[in-house]
Coordinates of C-alpha atoms in Angstrom, one line a residue:
X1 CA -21.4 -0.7 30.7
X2 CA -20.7 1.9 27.7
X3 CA -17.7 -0.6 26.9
X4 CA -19.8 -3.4 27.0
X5 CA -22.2 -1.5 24.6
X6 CA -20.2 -0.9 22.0
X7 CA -18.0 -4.0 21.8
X8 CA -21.8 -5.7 21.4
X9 CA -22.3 -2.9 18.7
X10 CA -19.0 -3.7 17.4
X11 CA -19.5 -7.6 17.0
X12 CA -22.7 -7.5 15.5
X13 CA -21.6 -5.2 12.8
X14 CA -19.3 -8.1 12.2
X15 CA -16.4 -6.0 13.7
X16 CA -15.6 -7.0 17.0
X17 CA -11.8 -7.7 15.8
X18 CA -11.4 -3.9 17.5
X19 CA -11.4 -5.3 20.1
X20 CA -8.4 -8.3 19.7
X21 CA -5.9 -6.2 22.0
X22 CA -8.0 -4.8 24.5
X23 CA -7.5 -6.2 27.5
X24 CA -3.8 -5.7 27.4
X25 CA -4.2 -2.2 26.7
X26 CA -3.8 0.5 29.5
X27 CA -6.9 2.3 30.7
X28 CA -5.8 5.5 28.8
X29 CA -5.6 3.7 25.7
X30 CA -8.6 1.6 26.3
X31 CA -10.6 4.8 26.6
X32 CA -9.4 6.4 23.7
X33 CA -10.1 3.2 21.7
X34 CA -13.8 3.7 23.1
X35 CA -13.9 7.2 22.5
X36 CA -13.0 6.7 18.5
X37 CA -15.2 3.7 18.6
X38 CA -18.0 5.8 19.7
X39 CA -18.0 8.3 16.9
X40 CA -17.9 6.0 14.3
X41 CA -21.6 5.1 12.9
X42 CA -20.2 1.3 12.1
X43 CA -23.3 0.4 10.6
X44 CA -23.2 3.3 8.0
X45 CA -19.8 2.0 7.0
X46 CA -20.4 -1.2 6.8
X47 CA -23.5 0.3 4.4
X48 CA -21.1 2.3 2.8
X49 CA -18.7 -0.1 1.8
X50 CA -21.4 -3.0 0.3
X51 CA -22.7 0.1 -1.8
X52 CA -19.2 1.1 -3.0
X53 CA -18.0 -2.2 -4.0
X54 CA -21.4 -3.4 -6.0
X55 CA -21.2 -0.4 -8.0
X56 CA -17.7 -1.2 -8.5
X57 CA -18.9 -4.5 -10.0
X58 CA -21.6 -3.1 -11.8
X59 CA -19.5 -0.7 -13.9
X60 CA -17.2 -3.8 -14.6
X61 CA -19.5 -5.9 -15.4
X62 CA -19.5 -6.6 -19.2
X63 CA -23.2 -7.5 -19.8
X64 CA -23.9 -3.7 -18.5
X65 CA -25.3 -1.4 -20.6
X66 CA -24.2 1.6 -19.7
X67 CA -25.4 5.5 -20.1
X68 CA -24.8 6.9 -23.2
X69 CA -21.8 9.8 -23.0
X70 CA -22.4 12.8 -24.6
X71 CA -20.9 16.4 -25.1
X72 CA -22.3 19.0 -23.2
X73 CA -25.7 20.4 -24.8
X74 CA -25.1 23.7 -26.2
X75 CA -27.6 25.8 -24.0
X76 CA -26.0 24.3 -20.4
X77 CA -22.4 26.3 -21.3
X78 CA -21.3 29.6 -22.0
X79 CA -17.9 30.8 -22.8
X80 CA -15.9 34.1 -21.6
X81 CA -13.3 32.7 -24.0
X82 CA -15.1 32.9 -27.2
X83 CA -17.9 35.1 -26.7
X84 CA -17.0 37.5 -23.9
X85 CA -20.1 39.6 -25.0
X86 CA -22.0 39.0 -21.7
X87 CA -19.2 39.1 -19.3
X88 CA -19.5 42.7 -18.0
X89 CA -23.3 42.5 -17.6
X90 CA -22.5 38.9 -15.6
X91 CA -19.8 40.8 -13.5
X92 CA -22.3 43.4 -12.4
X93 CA -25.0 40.8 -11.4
X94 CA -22.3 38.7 -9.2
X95 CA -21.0 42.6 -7.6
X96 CA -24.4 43.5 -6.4
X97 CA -25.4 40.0 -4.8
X98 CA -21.6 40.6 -3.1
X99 CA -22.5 44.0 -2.3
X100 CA -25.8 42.8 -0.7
X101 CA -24.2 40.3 1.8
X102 CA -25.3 37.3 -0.3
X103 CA -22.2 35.7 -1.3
X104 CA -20.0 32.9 0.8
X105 CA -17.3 31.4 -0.2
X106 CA -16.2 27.4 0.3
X107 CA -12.6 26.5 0.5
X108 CA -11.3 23.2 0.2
X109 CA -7.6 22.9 2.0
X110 CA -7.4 19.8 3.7
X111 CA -4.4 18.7 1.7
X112 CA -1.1 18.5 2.9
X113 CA 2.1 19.3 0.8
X114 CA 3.9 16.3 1.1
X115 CA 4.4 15.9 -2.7
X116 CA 5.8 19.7 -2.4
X117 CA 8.1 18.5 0.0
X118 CA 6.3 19.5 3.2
X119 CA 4.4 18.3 5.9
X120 CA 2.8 21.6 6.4
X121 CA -1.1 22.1 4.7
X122 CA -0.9 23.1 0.9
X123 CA -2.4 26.5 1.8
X124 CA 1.0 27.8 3.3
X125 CA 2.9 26.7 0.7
X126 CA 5.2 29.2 -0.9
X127 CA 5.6 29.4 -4.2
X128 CA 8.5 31.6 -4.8
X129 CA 6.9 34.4 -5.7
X130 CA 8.9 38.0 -5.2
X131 CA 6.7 38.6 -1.9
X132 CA 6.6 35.1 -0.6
X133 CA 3.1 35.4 0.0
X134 CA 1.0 31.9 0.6
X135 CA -1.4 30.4 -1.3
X136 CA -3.7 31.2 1.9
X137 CA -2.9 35.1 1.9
X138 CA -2.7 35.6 -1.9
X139 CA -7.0 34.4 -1.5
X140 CA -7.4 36.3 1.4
X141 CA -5.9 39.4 -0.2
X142 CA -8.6 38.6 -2.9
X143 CA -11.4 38.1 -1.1
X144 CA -10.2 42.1 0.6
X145 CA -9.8 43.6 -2.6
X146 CA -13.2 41.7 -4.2
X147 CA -14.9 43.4 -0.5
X148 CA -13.2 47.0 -1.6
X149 CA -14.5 46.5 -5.3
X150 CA -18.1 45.8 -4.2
X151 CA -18.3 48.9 -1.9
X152 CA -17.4 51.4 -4.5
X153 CA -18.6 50.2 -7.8
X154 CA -22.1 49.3 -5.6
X155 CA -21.7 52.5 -3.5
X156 CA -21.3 51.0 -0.2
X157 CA -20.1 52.2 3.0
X158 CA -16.7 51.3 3.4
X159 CA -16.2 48.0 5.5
X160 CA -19.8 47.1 5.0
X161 CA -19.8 44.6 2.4
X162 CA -18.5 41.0 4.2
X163 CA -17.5 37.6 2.1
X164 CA -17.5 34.6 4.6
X165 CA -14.5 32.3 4.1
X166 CA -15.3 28.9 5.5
X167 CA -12.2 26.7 5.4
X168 CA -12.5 23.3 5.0
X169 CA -9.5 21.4 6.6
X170 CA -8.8 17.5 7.0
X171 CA -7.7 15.9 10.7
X172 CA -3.8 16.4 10.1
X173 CA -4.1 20.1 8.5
X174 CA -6.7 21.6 10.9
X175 CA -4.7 22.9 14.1
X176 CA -1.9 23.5 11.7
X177 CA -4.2 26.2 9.4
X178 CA -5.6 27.2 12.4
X179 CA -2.5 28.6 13.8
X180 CA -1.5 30.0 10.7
X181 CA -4.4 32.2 10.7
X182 CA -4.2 33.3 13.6
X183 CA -0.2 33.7 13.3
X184 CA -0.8 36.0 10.3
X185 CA -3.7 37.9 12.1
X186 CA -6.1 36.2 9.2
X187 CA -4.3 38.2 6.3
X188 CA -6.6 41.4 7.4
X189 CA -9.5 39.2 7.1
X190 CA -11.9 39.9 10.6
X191 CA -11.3 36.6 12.2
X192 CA -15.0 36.2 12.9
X193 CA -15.8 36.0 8.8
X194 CA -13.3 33.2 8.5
X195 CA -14.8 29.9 9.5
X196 CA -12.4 26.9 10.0
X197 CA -13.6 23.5 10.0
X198 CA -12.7 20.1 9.5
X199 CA -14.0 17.5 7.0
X200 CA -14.8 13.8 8.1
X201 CA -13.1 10.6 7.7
X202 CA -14.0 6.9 7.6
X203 CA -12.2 4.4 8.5
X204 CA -9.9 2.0 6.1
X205 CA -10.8 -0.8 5.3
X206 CA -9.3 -4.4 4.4
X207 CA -10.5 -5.6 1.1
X208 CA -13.1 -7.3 2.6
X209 CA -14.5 -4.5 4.6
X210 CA -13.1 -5.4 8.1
X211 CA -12.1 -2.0 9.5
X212 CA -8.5 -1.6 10.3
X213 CA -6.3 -1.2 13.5
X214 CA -3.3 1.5 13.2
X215 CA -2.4 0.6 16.2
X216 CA -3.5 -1.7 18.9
X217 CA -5.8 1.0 20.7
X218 CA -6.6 3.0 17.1
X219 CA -8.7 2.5 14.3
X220 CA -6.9 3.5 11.3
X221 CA -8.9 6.4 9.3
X222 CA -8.9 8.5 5.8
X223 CA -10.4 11.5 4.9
X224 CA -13.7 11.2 3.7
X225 CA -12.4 12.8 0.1
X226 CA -13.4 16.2 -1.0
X227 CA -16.9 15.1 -1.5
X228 CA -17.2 15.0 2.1
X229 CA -17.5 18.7 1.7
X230 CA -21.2 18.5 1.9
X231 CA -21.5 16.1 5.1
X232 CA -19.0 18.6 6.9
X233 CA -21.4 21.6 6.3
X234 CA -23.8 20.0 8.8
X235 CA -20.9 18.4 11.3
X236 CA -21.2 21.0 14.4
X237 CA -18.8 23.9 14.5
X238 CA -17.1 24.4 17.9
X239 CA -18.5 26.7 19.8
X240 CA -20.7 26.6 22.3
X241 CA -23.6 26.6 20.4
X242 CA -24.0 23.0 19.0
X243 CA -26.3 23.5 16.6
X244 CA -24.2 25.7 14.7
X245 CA -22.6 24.8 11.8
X246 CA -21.6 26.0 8.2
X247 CA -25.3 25.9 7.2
X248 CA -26.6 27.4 9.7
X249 CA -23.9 30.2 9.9
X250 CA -24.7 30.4 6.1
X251 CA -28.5 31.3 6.6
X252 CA -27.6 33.7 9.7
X253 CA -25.5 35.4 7.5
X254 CA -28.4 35.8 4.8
X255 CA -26.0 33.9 2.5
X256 CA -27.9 32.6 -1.3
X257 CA -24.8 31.4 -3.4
X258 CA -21.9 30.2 -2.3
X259 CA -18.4 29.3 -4.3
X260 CA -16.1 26.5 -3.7
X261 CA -12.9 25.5 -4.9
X262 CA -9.3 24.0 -4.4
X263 CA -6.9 25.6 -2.2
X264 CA -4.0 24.3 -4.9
X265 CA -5.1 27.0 -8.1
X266 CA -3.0 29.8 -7.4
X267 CA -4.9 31.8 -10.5
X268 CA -7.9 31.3 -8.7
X269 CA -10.7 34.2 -8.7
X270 CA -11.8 33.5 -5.2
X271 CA -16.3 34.7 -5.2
X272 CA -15.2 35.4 -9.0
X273 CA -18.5 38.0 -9.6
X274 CA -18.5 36.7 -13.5
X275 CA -19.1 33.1 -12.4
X276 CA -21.5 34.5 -10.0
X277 CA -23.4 36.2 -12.2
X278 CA -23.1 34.1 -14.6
X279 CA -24.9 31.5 -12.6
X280 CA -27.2 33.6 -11.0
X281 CA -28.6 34.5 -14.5
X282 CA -29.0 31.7 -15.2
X283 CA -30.9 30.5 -11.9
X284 CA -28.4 27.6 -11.5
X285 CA -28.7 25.6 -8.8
X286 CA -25.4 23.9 -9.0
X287 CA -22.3 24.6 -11.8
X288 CA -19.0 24.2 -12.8
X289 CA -16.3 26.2 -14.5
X290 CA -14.3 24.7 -17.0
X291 CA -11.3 24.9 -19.3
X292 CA -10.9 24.0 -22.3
X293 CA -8.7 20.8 -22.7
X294 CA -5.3 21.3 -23.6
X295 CA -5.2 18.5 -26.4
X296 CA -7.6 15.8 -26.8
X297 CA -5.7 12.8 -24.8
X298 CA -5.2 15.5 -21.8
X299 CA -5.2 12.9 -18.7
X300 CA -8.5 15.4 -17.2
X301 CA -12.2 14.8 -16.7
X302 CA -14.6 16.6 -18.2
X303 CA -17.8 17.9 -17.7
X304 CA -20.2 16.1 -19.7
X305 CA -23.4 14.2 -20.2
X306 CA -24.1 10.5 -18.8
X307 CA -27.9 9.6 -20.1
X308 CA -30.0 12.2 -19.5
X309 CA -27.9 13.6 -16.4
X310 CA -24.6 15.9 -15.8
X311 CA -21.9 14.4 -14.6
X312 CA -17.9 14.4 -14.7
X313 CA -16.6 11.8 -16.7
X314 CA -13.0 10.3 -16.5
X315 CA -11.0 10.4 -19.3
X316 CA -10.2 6.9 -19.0
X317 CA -14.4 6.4 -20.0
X318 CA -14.0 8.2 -23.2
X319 CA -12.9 6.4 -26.3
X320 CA -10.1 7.9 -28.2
X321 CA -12.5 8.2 -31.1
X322 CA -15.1 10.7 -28.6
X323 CA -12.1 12.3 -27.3
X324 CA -10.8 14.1 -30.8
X325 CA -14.6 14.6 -31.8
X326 CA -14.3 18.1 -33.3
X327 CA -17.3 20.6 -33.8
X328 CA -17.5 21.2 -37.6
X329 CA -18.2 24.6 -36.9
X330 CA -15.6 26.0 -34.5
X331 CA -13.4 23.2 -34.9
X332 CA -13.5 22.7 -31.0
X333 CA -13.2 19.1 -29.2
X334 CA -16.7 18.4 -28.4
X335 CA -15.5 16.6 -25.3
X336 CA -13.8 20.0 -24.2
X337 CA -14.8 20.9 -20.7
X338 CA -12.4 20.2 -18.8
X339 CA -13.0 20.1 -15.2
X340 CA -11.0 22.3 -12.6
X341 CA -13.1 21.9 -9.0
X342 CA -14.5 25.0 -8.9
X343 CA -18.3 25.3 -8.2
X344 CA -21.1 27.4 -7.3
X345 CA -24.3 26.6 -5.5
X346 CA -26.9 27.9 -4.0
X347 CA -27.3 27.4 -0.4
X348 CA -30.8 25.8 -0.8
X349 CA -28.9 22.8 -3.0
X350 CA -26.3 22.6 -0.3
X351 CA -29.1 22.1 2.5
X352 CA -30.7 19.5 -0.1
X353 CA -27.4 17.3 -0.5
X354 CA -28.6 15.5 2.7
X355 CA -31.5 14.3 1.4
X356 CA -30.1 12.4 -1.8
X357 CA -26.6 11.8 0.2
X358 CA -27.3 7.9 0.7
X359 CA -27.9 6.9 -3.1
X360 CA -24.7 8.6 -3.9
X361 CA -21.9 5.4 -4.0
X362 CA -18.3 6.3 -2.7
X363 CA -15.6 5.2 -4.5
X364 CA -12.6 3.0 -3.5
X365 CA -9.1 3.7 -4.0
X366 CA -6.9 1.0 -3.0
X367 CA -3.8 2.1 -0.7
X368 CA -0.7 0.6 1.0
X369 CA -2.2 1.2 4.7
X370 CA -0.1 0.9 7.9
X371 CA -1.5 -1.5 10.1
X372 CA -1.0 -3.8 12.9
X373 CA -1.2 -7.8 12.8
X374 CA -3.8 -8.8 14.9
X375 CA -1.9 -12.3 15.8
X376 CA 1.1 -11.1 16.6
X377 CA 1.1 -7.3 17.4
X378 CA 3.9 -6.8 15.0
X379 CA 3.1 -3.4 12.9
X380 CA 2.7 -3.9 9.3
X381 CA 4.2 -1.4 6.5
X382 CA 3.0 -2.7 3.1
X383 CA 4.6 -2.5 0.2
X384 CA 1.7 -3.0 -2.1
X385 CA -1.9 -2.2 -1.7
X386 CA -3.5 -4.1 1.1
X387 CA -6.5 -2.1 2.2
X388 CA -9.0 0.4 1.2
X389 CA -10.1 4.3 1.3
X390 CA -14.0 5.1 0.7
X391 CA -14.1 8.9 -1.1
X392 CA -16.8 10.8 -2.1
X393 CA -15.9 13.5 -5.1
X394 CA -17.5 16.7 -5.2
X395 CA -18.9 16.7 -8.1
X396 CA -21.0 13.4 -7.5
X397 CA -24.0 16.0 -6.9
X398 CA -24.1 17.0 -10.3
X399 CA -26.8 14.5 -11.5
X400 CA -28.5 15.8 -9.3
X401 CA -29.2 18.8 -9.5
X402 CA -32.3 20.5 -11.4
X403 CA -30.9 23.7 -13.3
X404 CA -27.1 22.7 -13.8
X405 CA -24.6 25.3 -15.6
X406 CA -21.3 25.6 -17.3
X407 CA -19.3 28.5 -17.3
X408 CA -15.5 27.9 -19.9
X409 CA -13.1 30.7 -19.0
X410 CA -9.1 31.0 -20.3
X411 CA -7.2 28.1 -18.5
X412 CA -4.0 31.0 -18.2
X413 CA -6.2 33.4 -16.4
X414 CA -8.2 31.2 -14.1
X415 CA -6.2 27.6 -14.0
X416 CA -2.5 26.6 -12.7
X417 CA -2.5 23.8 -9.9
X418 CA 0.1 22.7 -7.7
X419 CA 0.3 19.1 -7.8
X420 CA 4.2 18.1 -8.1
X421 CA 7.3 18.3 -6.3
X422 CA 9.8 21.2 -7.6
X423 CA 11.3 21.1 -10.6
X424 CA 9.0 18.9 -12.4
X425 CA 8.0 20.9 -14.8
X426 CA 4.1 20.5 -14.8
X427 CA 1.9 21.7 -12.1
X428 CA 5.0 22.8 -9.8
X429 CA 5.8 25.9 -7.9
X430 CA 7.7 27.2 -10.7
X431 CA 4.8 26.7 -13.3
X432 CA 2.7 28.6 -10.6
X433 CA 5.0 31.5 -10.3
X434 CA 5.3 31.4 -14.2
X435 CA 1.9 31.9 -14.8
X436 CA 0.9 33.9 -11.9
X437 CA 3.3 36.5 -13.0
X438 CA 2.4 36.3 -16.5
X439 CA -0.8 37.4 -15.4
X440 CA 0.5 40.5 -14.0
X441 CA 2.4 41.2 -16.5
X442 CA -0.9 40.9 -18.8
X443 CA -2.7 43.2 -16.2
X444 CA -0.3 46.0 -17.0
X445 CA 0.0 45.9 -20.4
X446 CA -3.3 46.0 -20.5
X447 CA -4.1 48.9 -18.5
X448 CA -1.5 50.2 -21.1
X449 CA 2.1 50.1 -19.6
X450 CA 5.3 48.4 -20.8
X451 CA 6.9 45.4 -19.2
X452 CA 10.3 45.2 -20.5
X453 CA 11.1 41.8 -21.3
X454 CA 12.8 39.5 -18.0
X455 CA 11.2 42.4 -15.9
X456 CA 8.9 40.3 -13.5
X457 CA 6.4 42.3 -11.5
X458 CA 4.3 41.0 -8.9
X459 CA 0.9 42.6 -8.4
X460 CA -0.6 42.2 -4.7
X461 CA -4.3 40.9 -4.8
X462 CA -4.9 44.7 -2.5
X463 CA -3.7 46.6 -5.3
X464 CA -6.0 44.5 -8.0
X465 CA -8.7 41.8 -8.0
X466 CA -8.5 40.9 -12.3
X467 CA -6.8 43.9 -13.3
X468 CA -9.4 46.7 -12.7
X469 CA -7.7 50.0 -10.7
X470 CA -4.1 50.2 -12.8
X471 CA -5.5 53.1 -14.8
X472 CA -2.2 55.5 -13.8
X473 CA 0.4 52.9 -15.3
X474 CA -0.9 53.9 -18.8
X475 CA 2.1 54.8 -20.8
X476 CA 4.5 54.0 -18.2
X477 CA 7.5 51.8 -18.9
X478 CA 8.8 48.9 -16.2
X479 CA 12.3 48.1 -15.8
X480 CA 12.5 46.7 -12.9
X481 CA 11.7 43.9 -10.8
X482 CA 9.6 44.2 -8.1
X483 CA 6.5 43.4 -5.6
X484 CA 4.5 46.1 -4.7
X485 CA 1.6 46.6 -2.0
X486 CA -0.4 49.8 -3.8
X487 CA -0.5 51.3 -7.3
X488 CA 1.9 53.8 -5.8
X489 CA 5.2 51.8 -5.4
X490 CA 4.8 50.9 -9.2
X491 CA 6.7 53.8 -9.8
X492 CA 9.8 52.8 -8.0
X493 CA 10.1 50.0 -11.0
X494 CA 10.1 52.7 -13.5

């Protein structure tokens, strides 16, 4: 009867094609096909797709008239760069919300490092540094440190102040990150304040929205893209309470702002108390923090203005003329901010998402998608595009929100992704480890040490968050190389 239910489902939604192979399948595979079948809403697909591909003809239709861009007003953005004046006051604000339990933190990781070379989730992926720490550990050392920081400079009892990590993985990443959490003992991280969880998917699609077969008893799928960040917040977590999910765990918890960002920026300052503040301060609902673009034909969106809303826009939609606008006063591009997936919210907006989620359009990316011929069985490998993934982006909220904010901070202390296969010389491993270690290097010569030059020392996140506790390397001198675990061991580099 369920069968007969869904199939009927199925072939009204104008799908029933599933079905083209079913009664040769075996009774295993027929139930797994119903199973899948089952937890797919077809009609919000189909609903889905009819939205995503009129606004695809909308914006390419000619006659449109379409929103004004415009630079980002000069009250919605502040810079640490430029006009650091505000930053320790900021940085104080962010602690004390930390200190006071108030403070989550969002962590998208559902890629998978097959441009790097591996099948394994980008998280684990080693850069090369001198301890061969992950990306995974060298955020879960930070969020430990940023813990330690809050206790003392907010006089807390030790082990009181807690950061939840929720962990957003994809289908093929999450039993993998899973296990290497739990292999690693969760970095020192209580396993309970780490939250792992998987984002959604949606099937692919042929060009003309008929879902597609991987095989003859599966429905091939996609992840949902990271905007399907905000969906996978209310998606149950497993456990045997079934309401509970990341919202709910986030109100339990007495969490009020929450940070999220890319698993792929090793530089990243992971519940950075600046931005924190910074946002706080400001009452921001929702914000972003930018770079500043690297020259003006940078191949980066930006954070900008679309009519009378916020809104990332492509740098293929700005002219060439907008892109080298320049401010006559500071000489800086006025299409500058450049945009580096890494947001704060509030937990209110996060809880809001739902009810604007359905005017939001996804957007199609076409893809060479294995498949199966429904006339003859035969499997299908493509060797041009012959289907379709629906994405969401995360910042498709943003013209939506009420009080949006920018904060710009240096793109070498806050900004180096890994996006390309060894060697290539952009966004790699080694431009990772490069800057990474430039960073420390800056740490100690700040704190008032000198770093001999070739001498590469590699500062665990325990030993320091953003270069705060290196007071006793003042006036030392570093000739070695090294990685060291506490302040001490610094002095076997001497």
């Amino acid at each position: 009867m369920a069968d007969n239910t869904i199939r009927t489902k199925y072939q009204t939604a104008g799908q029933g094609h599933l079905f083209t192979f079913f009664a040769s399948l075996s009774d295993g595979e027929r139930n797994a096909l119903i199973q899948q079948l089952a937890s797919i809403d077809v009609d919000r697909v189909n609903k889905i797709y009819r939205k995503a591909v009129d606004a695809e003809k909308e914006l390419s239709d000619p006659s449109r008239v379409a929103d004004a861009i415009e630079p980002l007003p000069v009250e919605a953005c502040e810079s640490v760069v430029n006009s650091p004046a505000s930053e320790s006051q900021w940085r104080q604000e962010g602690l004390g919300a930390i200190a006071r339990g108030e403070v989550g933190v969002l962590l998208m990781a559902g890629g998978q490092g097959t441009r790097l070379g591996s099948s394994a989730p980008k998280g684990c992926y080693d850069i090369g540094l001198p301890s061969h720490k992950s990306l995974f550990q060298y955020q879960a050392e930070r969020i430990a440190r940023l813990q330690t920081v809050a206790e003392t400079e907010c006089k807390k009892p030790k082990g009181s102040v807690v950061i939840p990590w929720y962990v957003m993985t994809s289908g093929p990443t999450r039993k993998e990150t899973e296990a290497f959490f739990e292999k690693n003992k969760y970095f020192g991280l209580l396993p309970k304040n780490v939250v792992i969880f998987e984002q959604g998917t949606l099937p692919c699609l042929t060009m003309d929205g008929k879902f597609m077969l991987e095989t003859p008893s599966r429905v091939a799928v996609a992840p949902d893209g990271n905007g399907g960040l905000y969906a996978a917040t209310r998606a149950p977590l497993p456990s045997a309470n079934k309401s509970r999910t990341v919202l709910s765990d986030l109100s339990t918890r007495g969490v009020l702002y929450v940070h999220a960002y890319c698993v792929d920026n090793c530089l990243v300052k992971v519940a950075d108390p600046v931005f924190l503040g910074y946002c706080i301060s400001k009452q921001a609902d929702c914000a972003a923090k930018v770079v500043p673009k690297s020259s003006p034909s940078e191949s980066v969106g930006v954070v900008a203005r679309r009519g009378e809303k916020f809104s990332v826009v492509e740098y293929s939609e700005i002219t060439k003329e907008q892109a080298e606008l320049r401010n006559s006063k500071t000489n800086q591009l006025m299409f500058n901010a450049a945009n580096i997936a890494n947001h704060f919210y509030t937990t209110a907006f996060l809880r809001s998402v739902e009810s604007f989620e359905s005017d939001l359009a996804f957007h199609i990316a076409r893809k060479k998608i294995s498949t199966v011929n429904l006339e003859t069985r035969e499997p299908i490998k493509p060797s041009k595009p012959n289907g379709m993934k629906l994405e969401m982006f995360v910042f498709d909220v943003f013209p939506y929100t009420k009080r949006f904010a920018v904060l710009e901070v240096a793109r070498n202390e806050e900004f180096s992704p890994l996006k390309n296969a060894p060697g290539t010389g952009s966004d790699d491993p080694g431009t990772s480890r490069r800057d990474l270690l430039a960073q420390h290097r800056r740490f100690l010569e700040k704190a008032g040490a000198r770093v001999q030059d070739g001498v590469e020392i590699e500062l665990s996140p325990l030993v320091t968050y953003a270069g705060e506790g290196l007071e006793s390397v003042a006036s030392k001198n570093f000739i070695k190389t090294g990685h060291v675990e506490n302040v001490e061991e610094l002095d076997a580099l001497l």
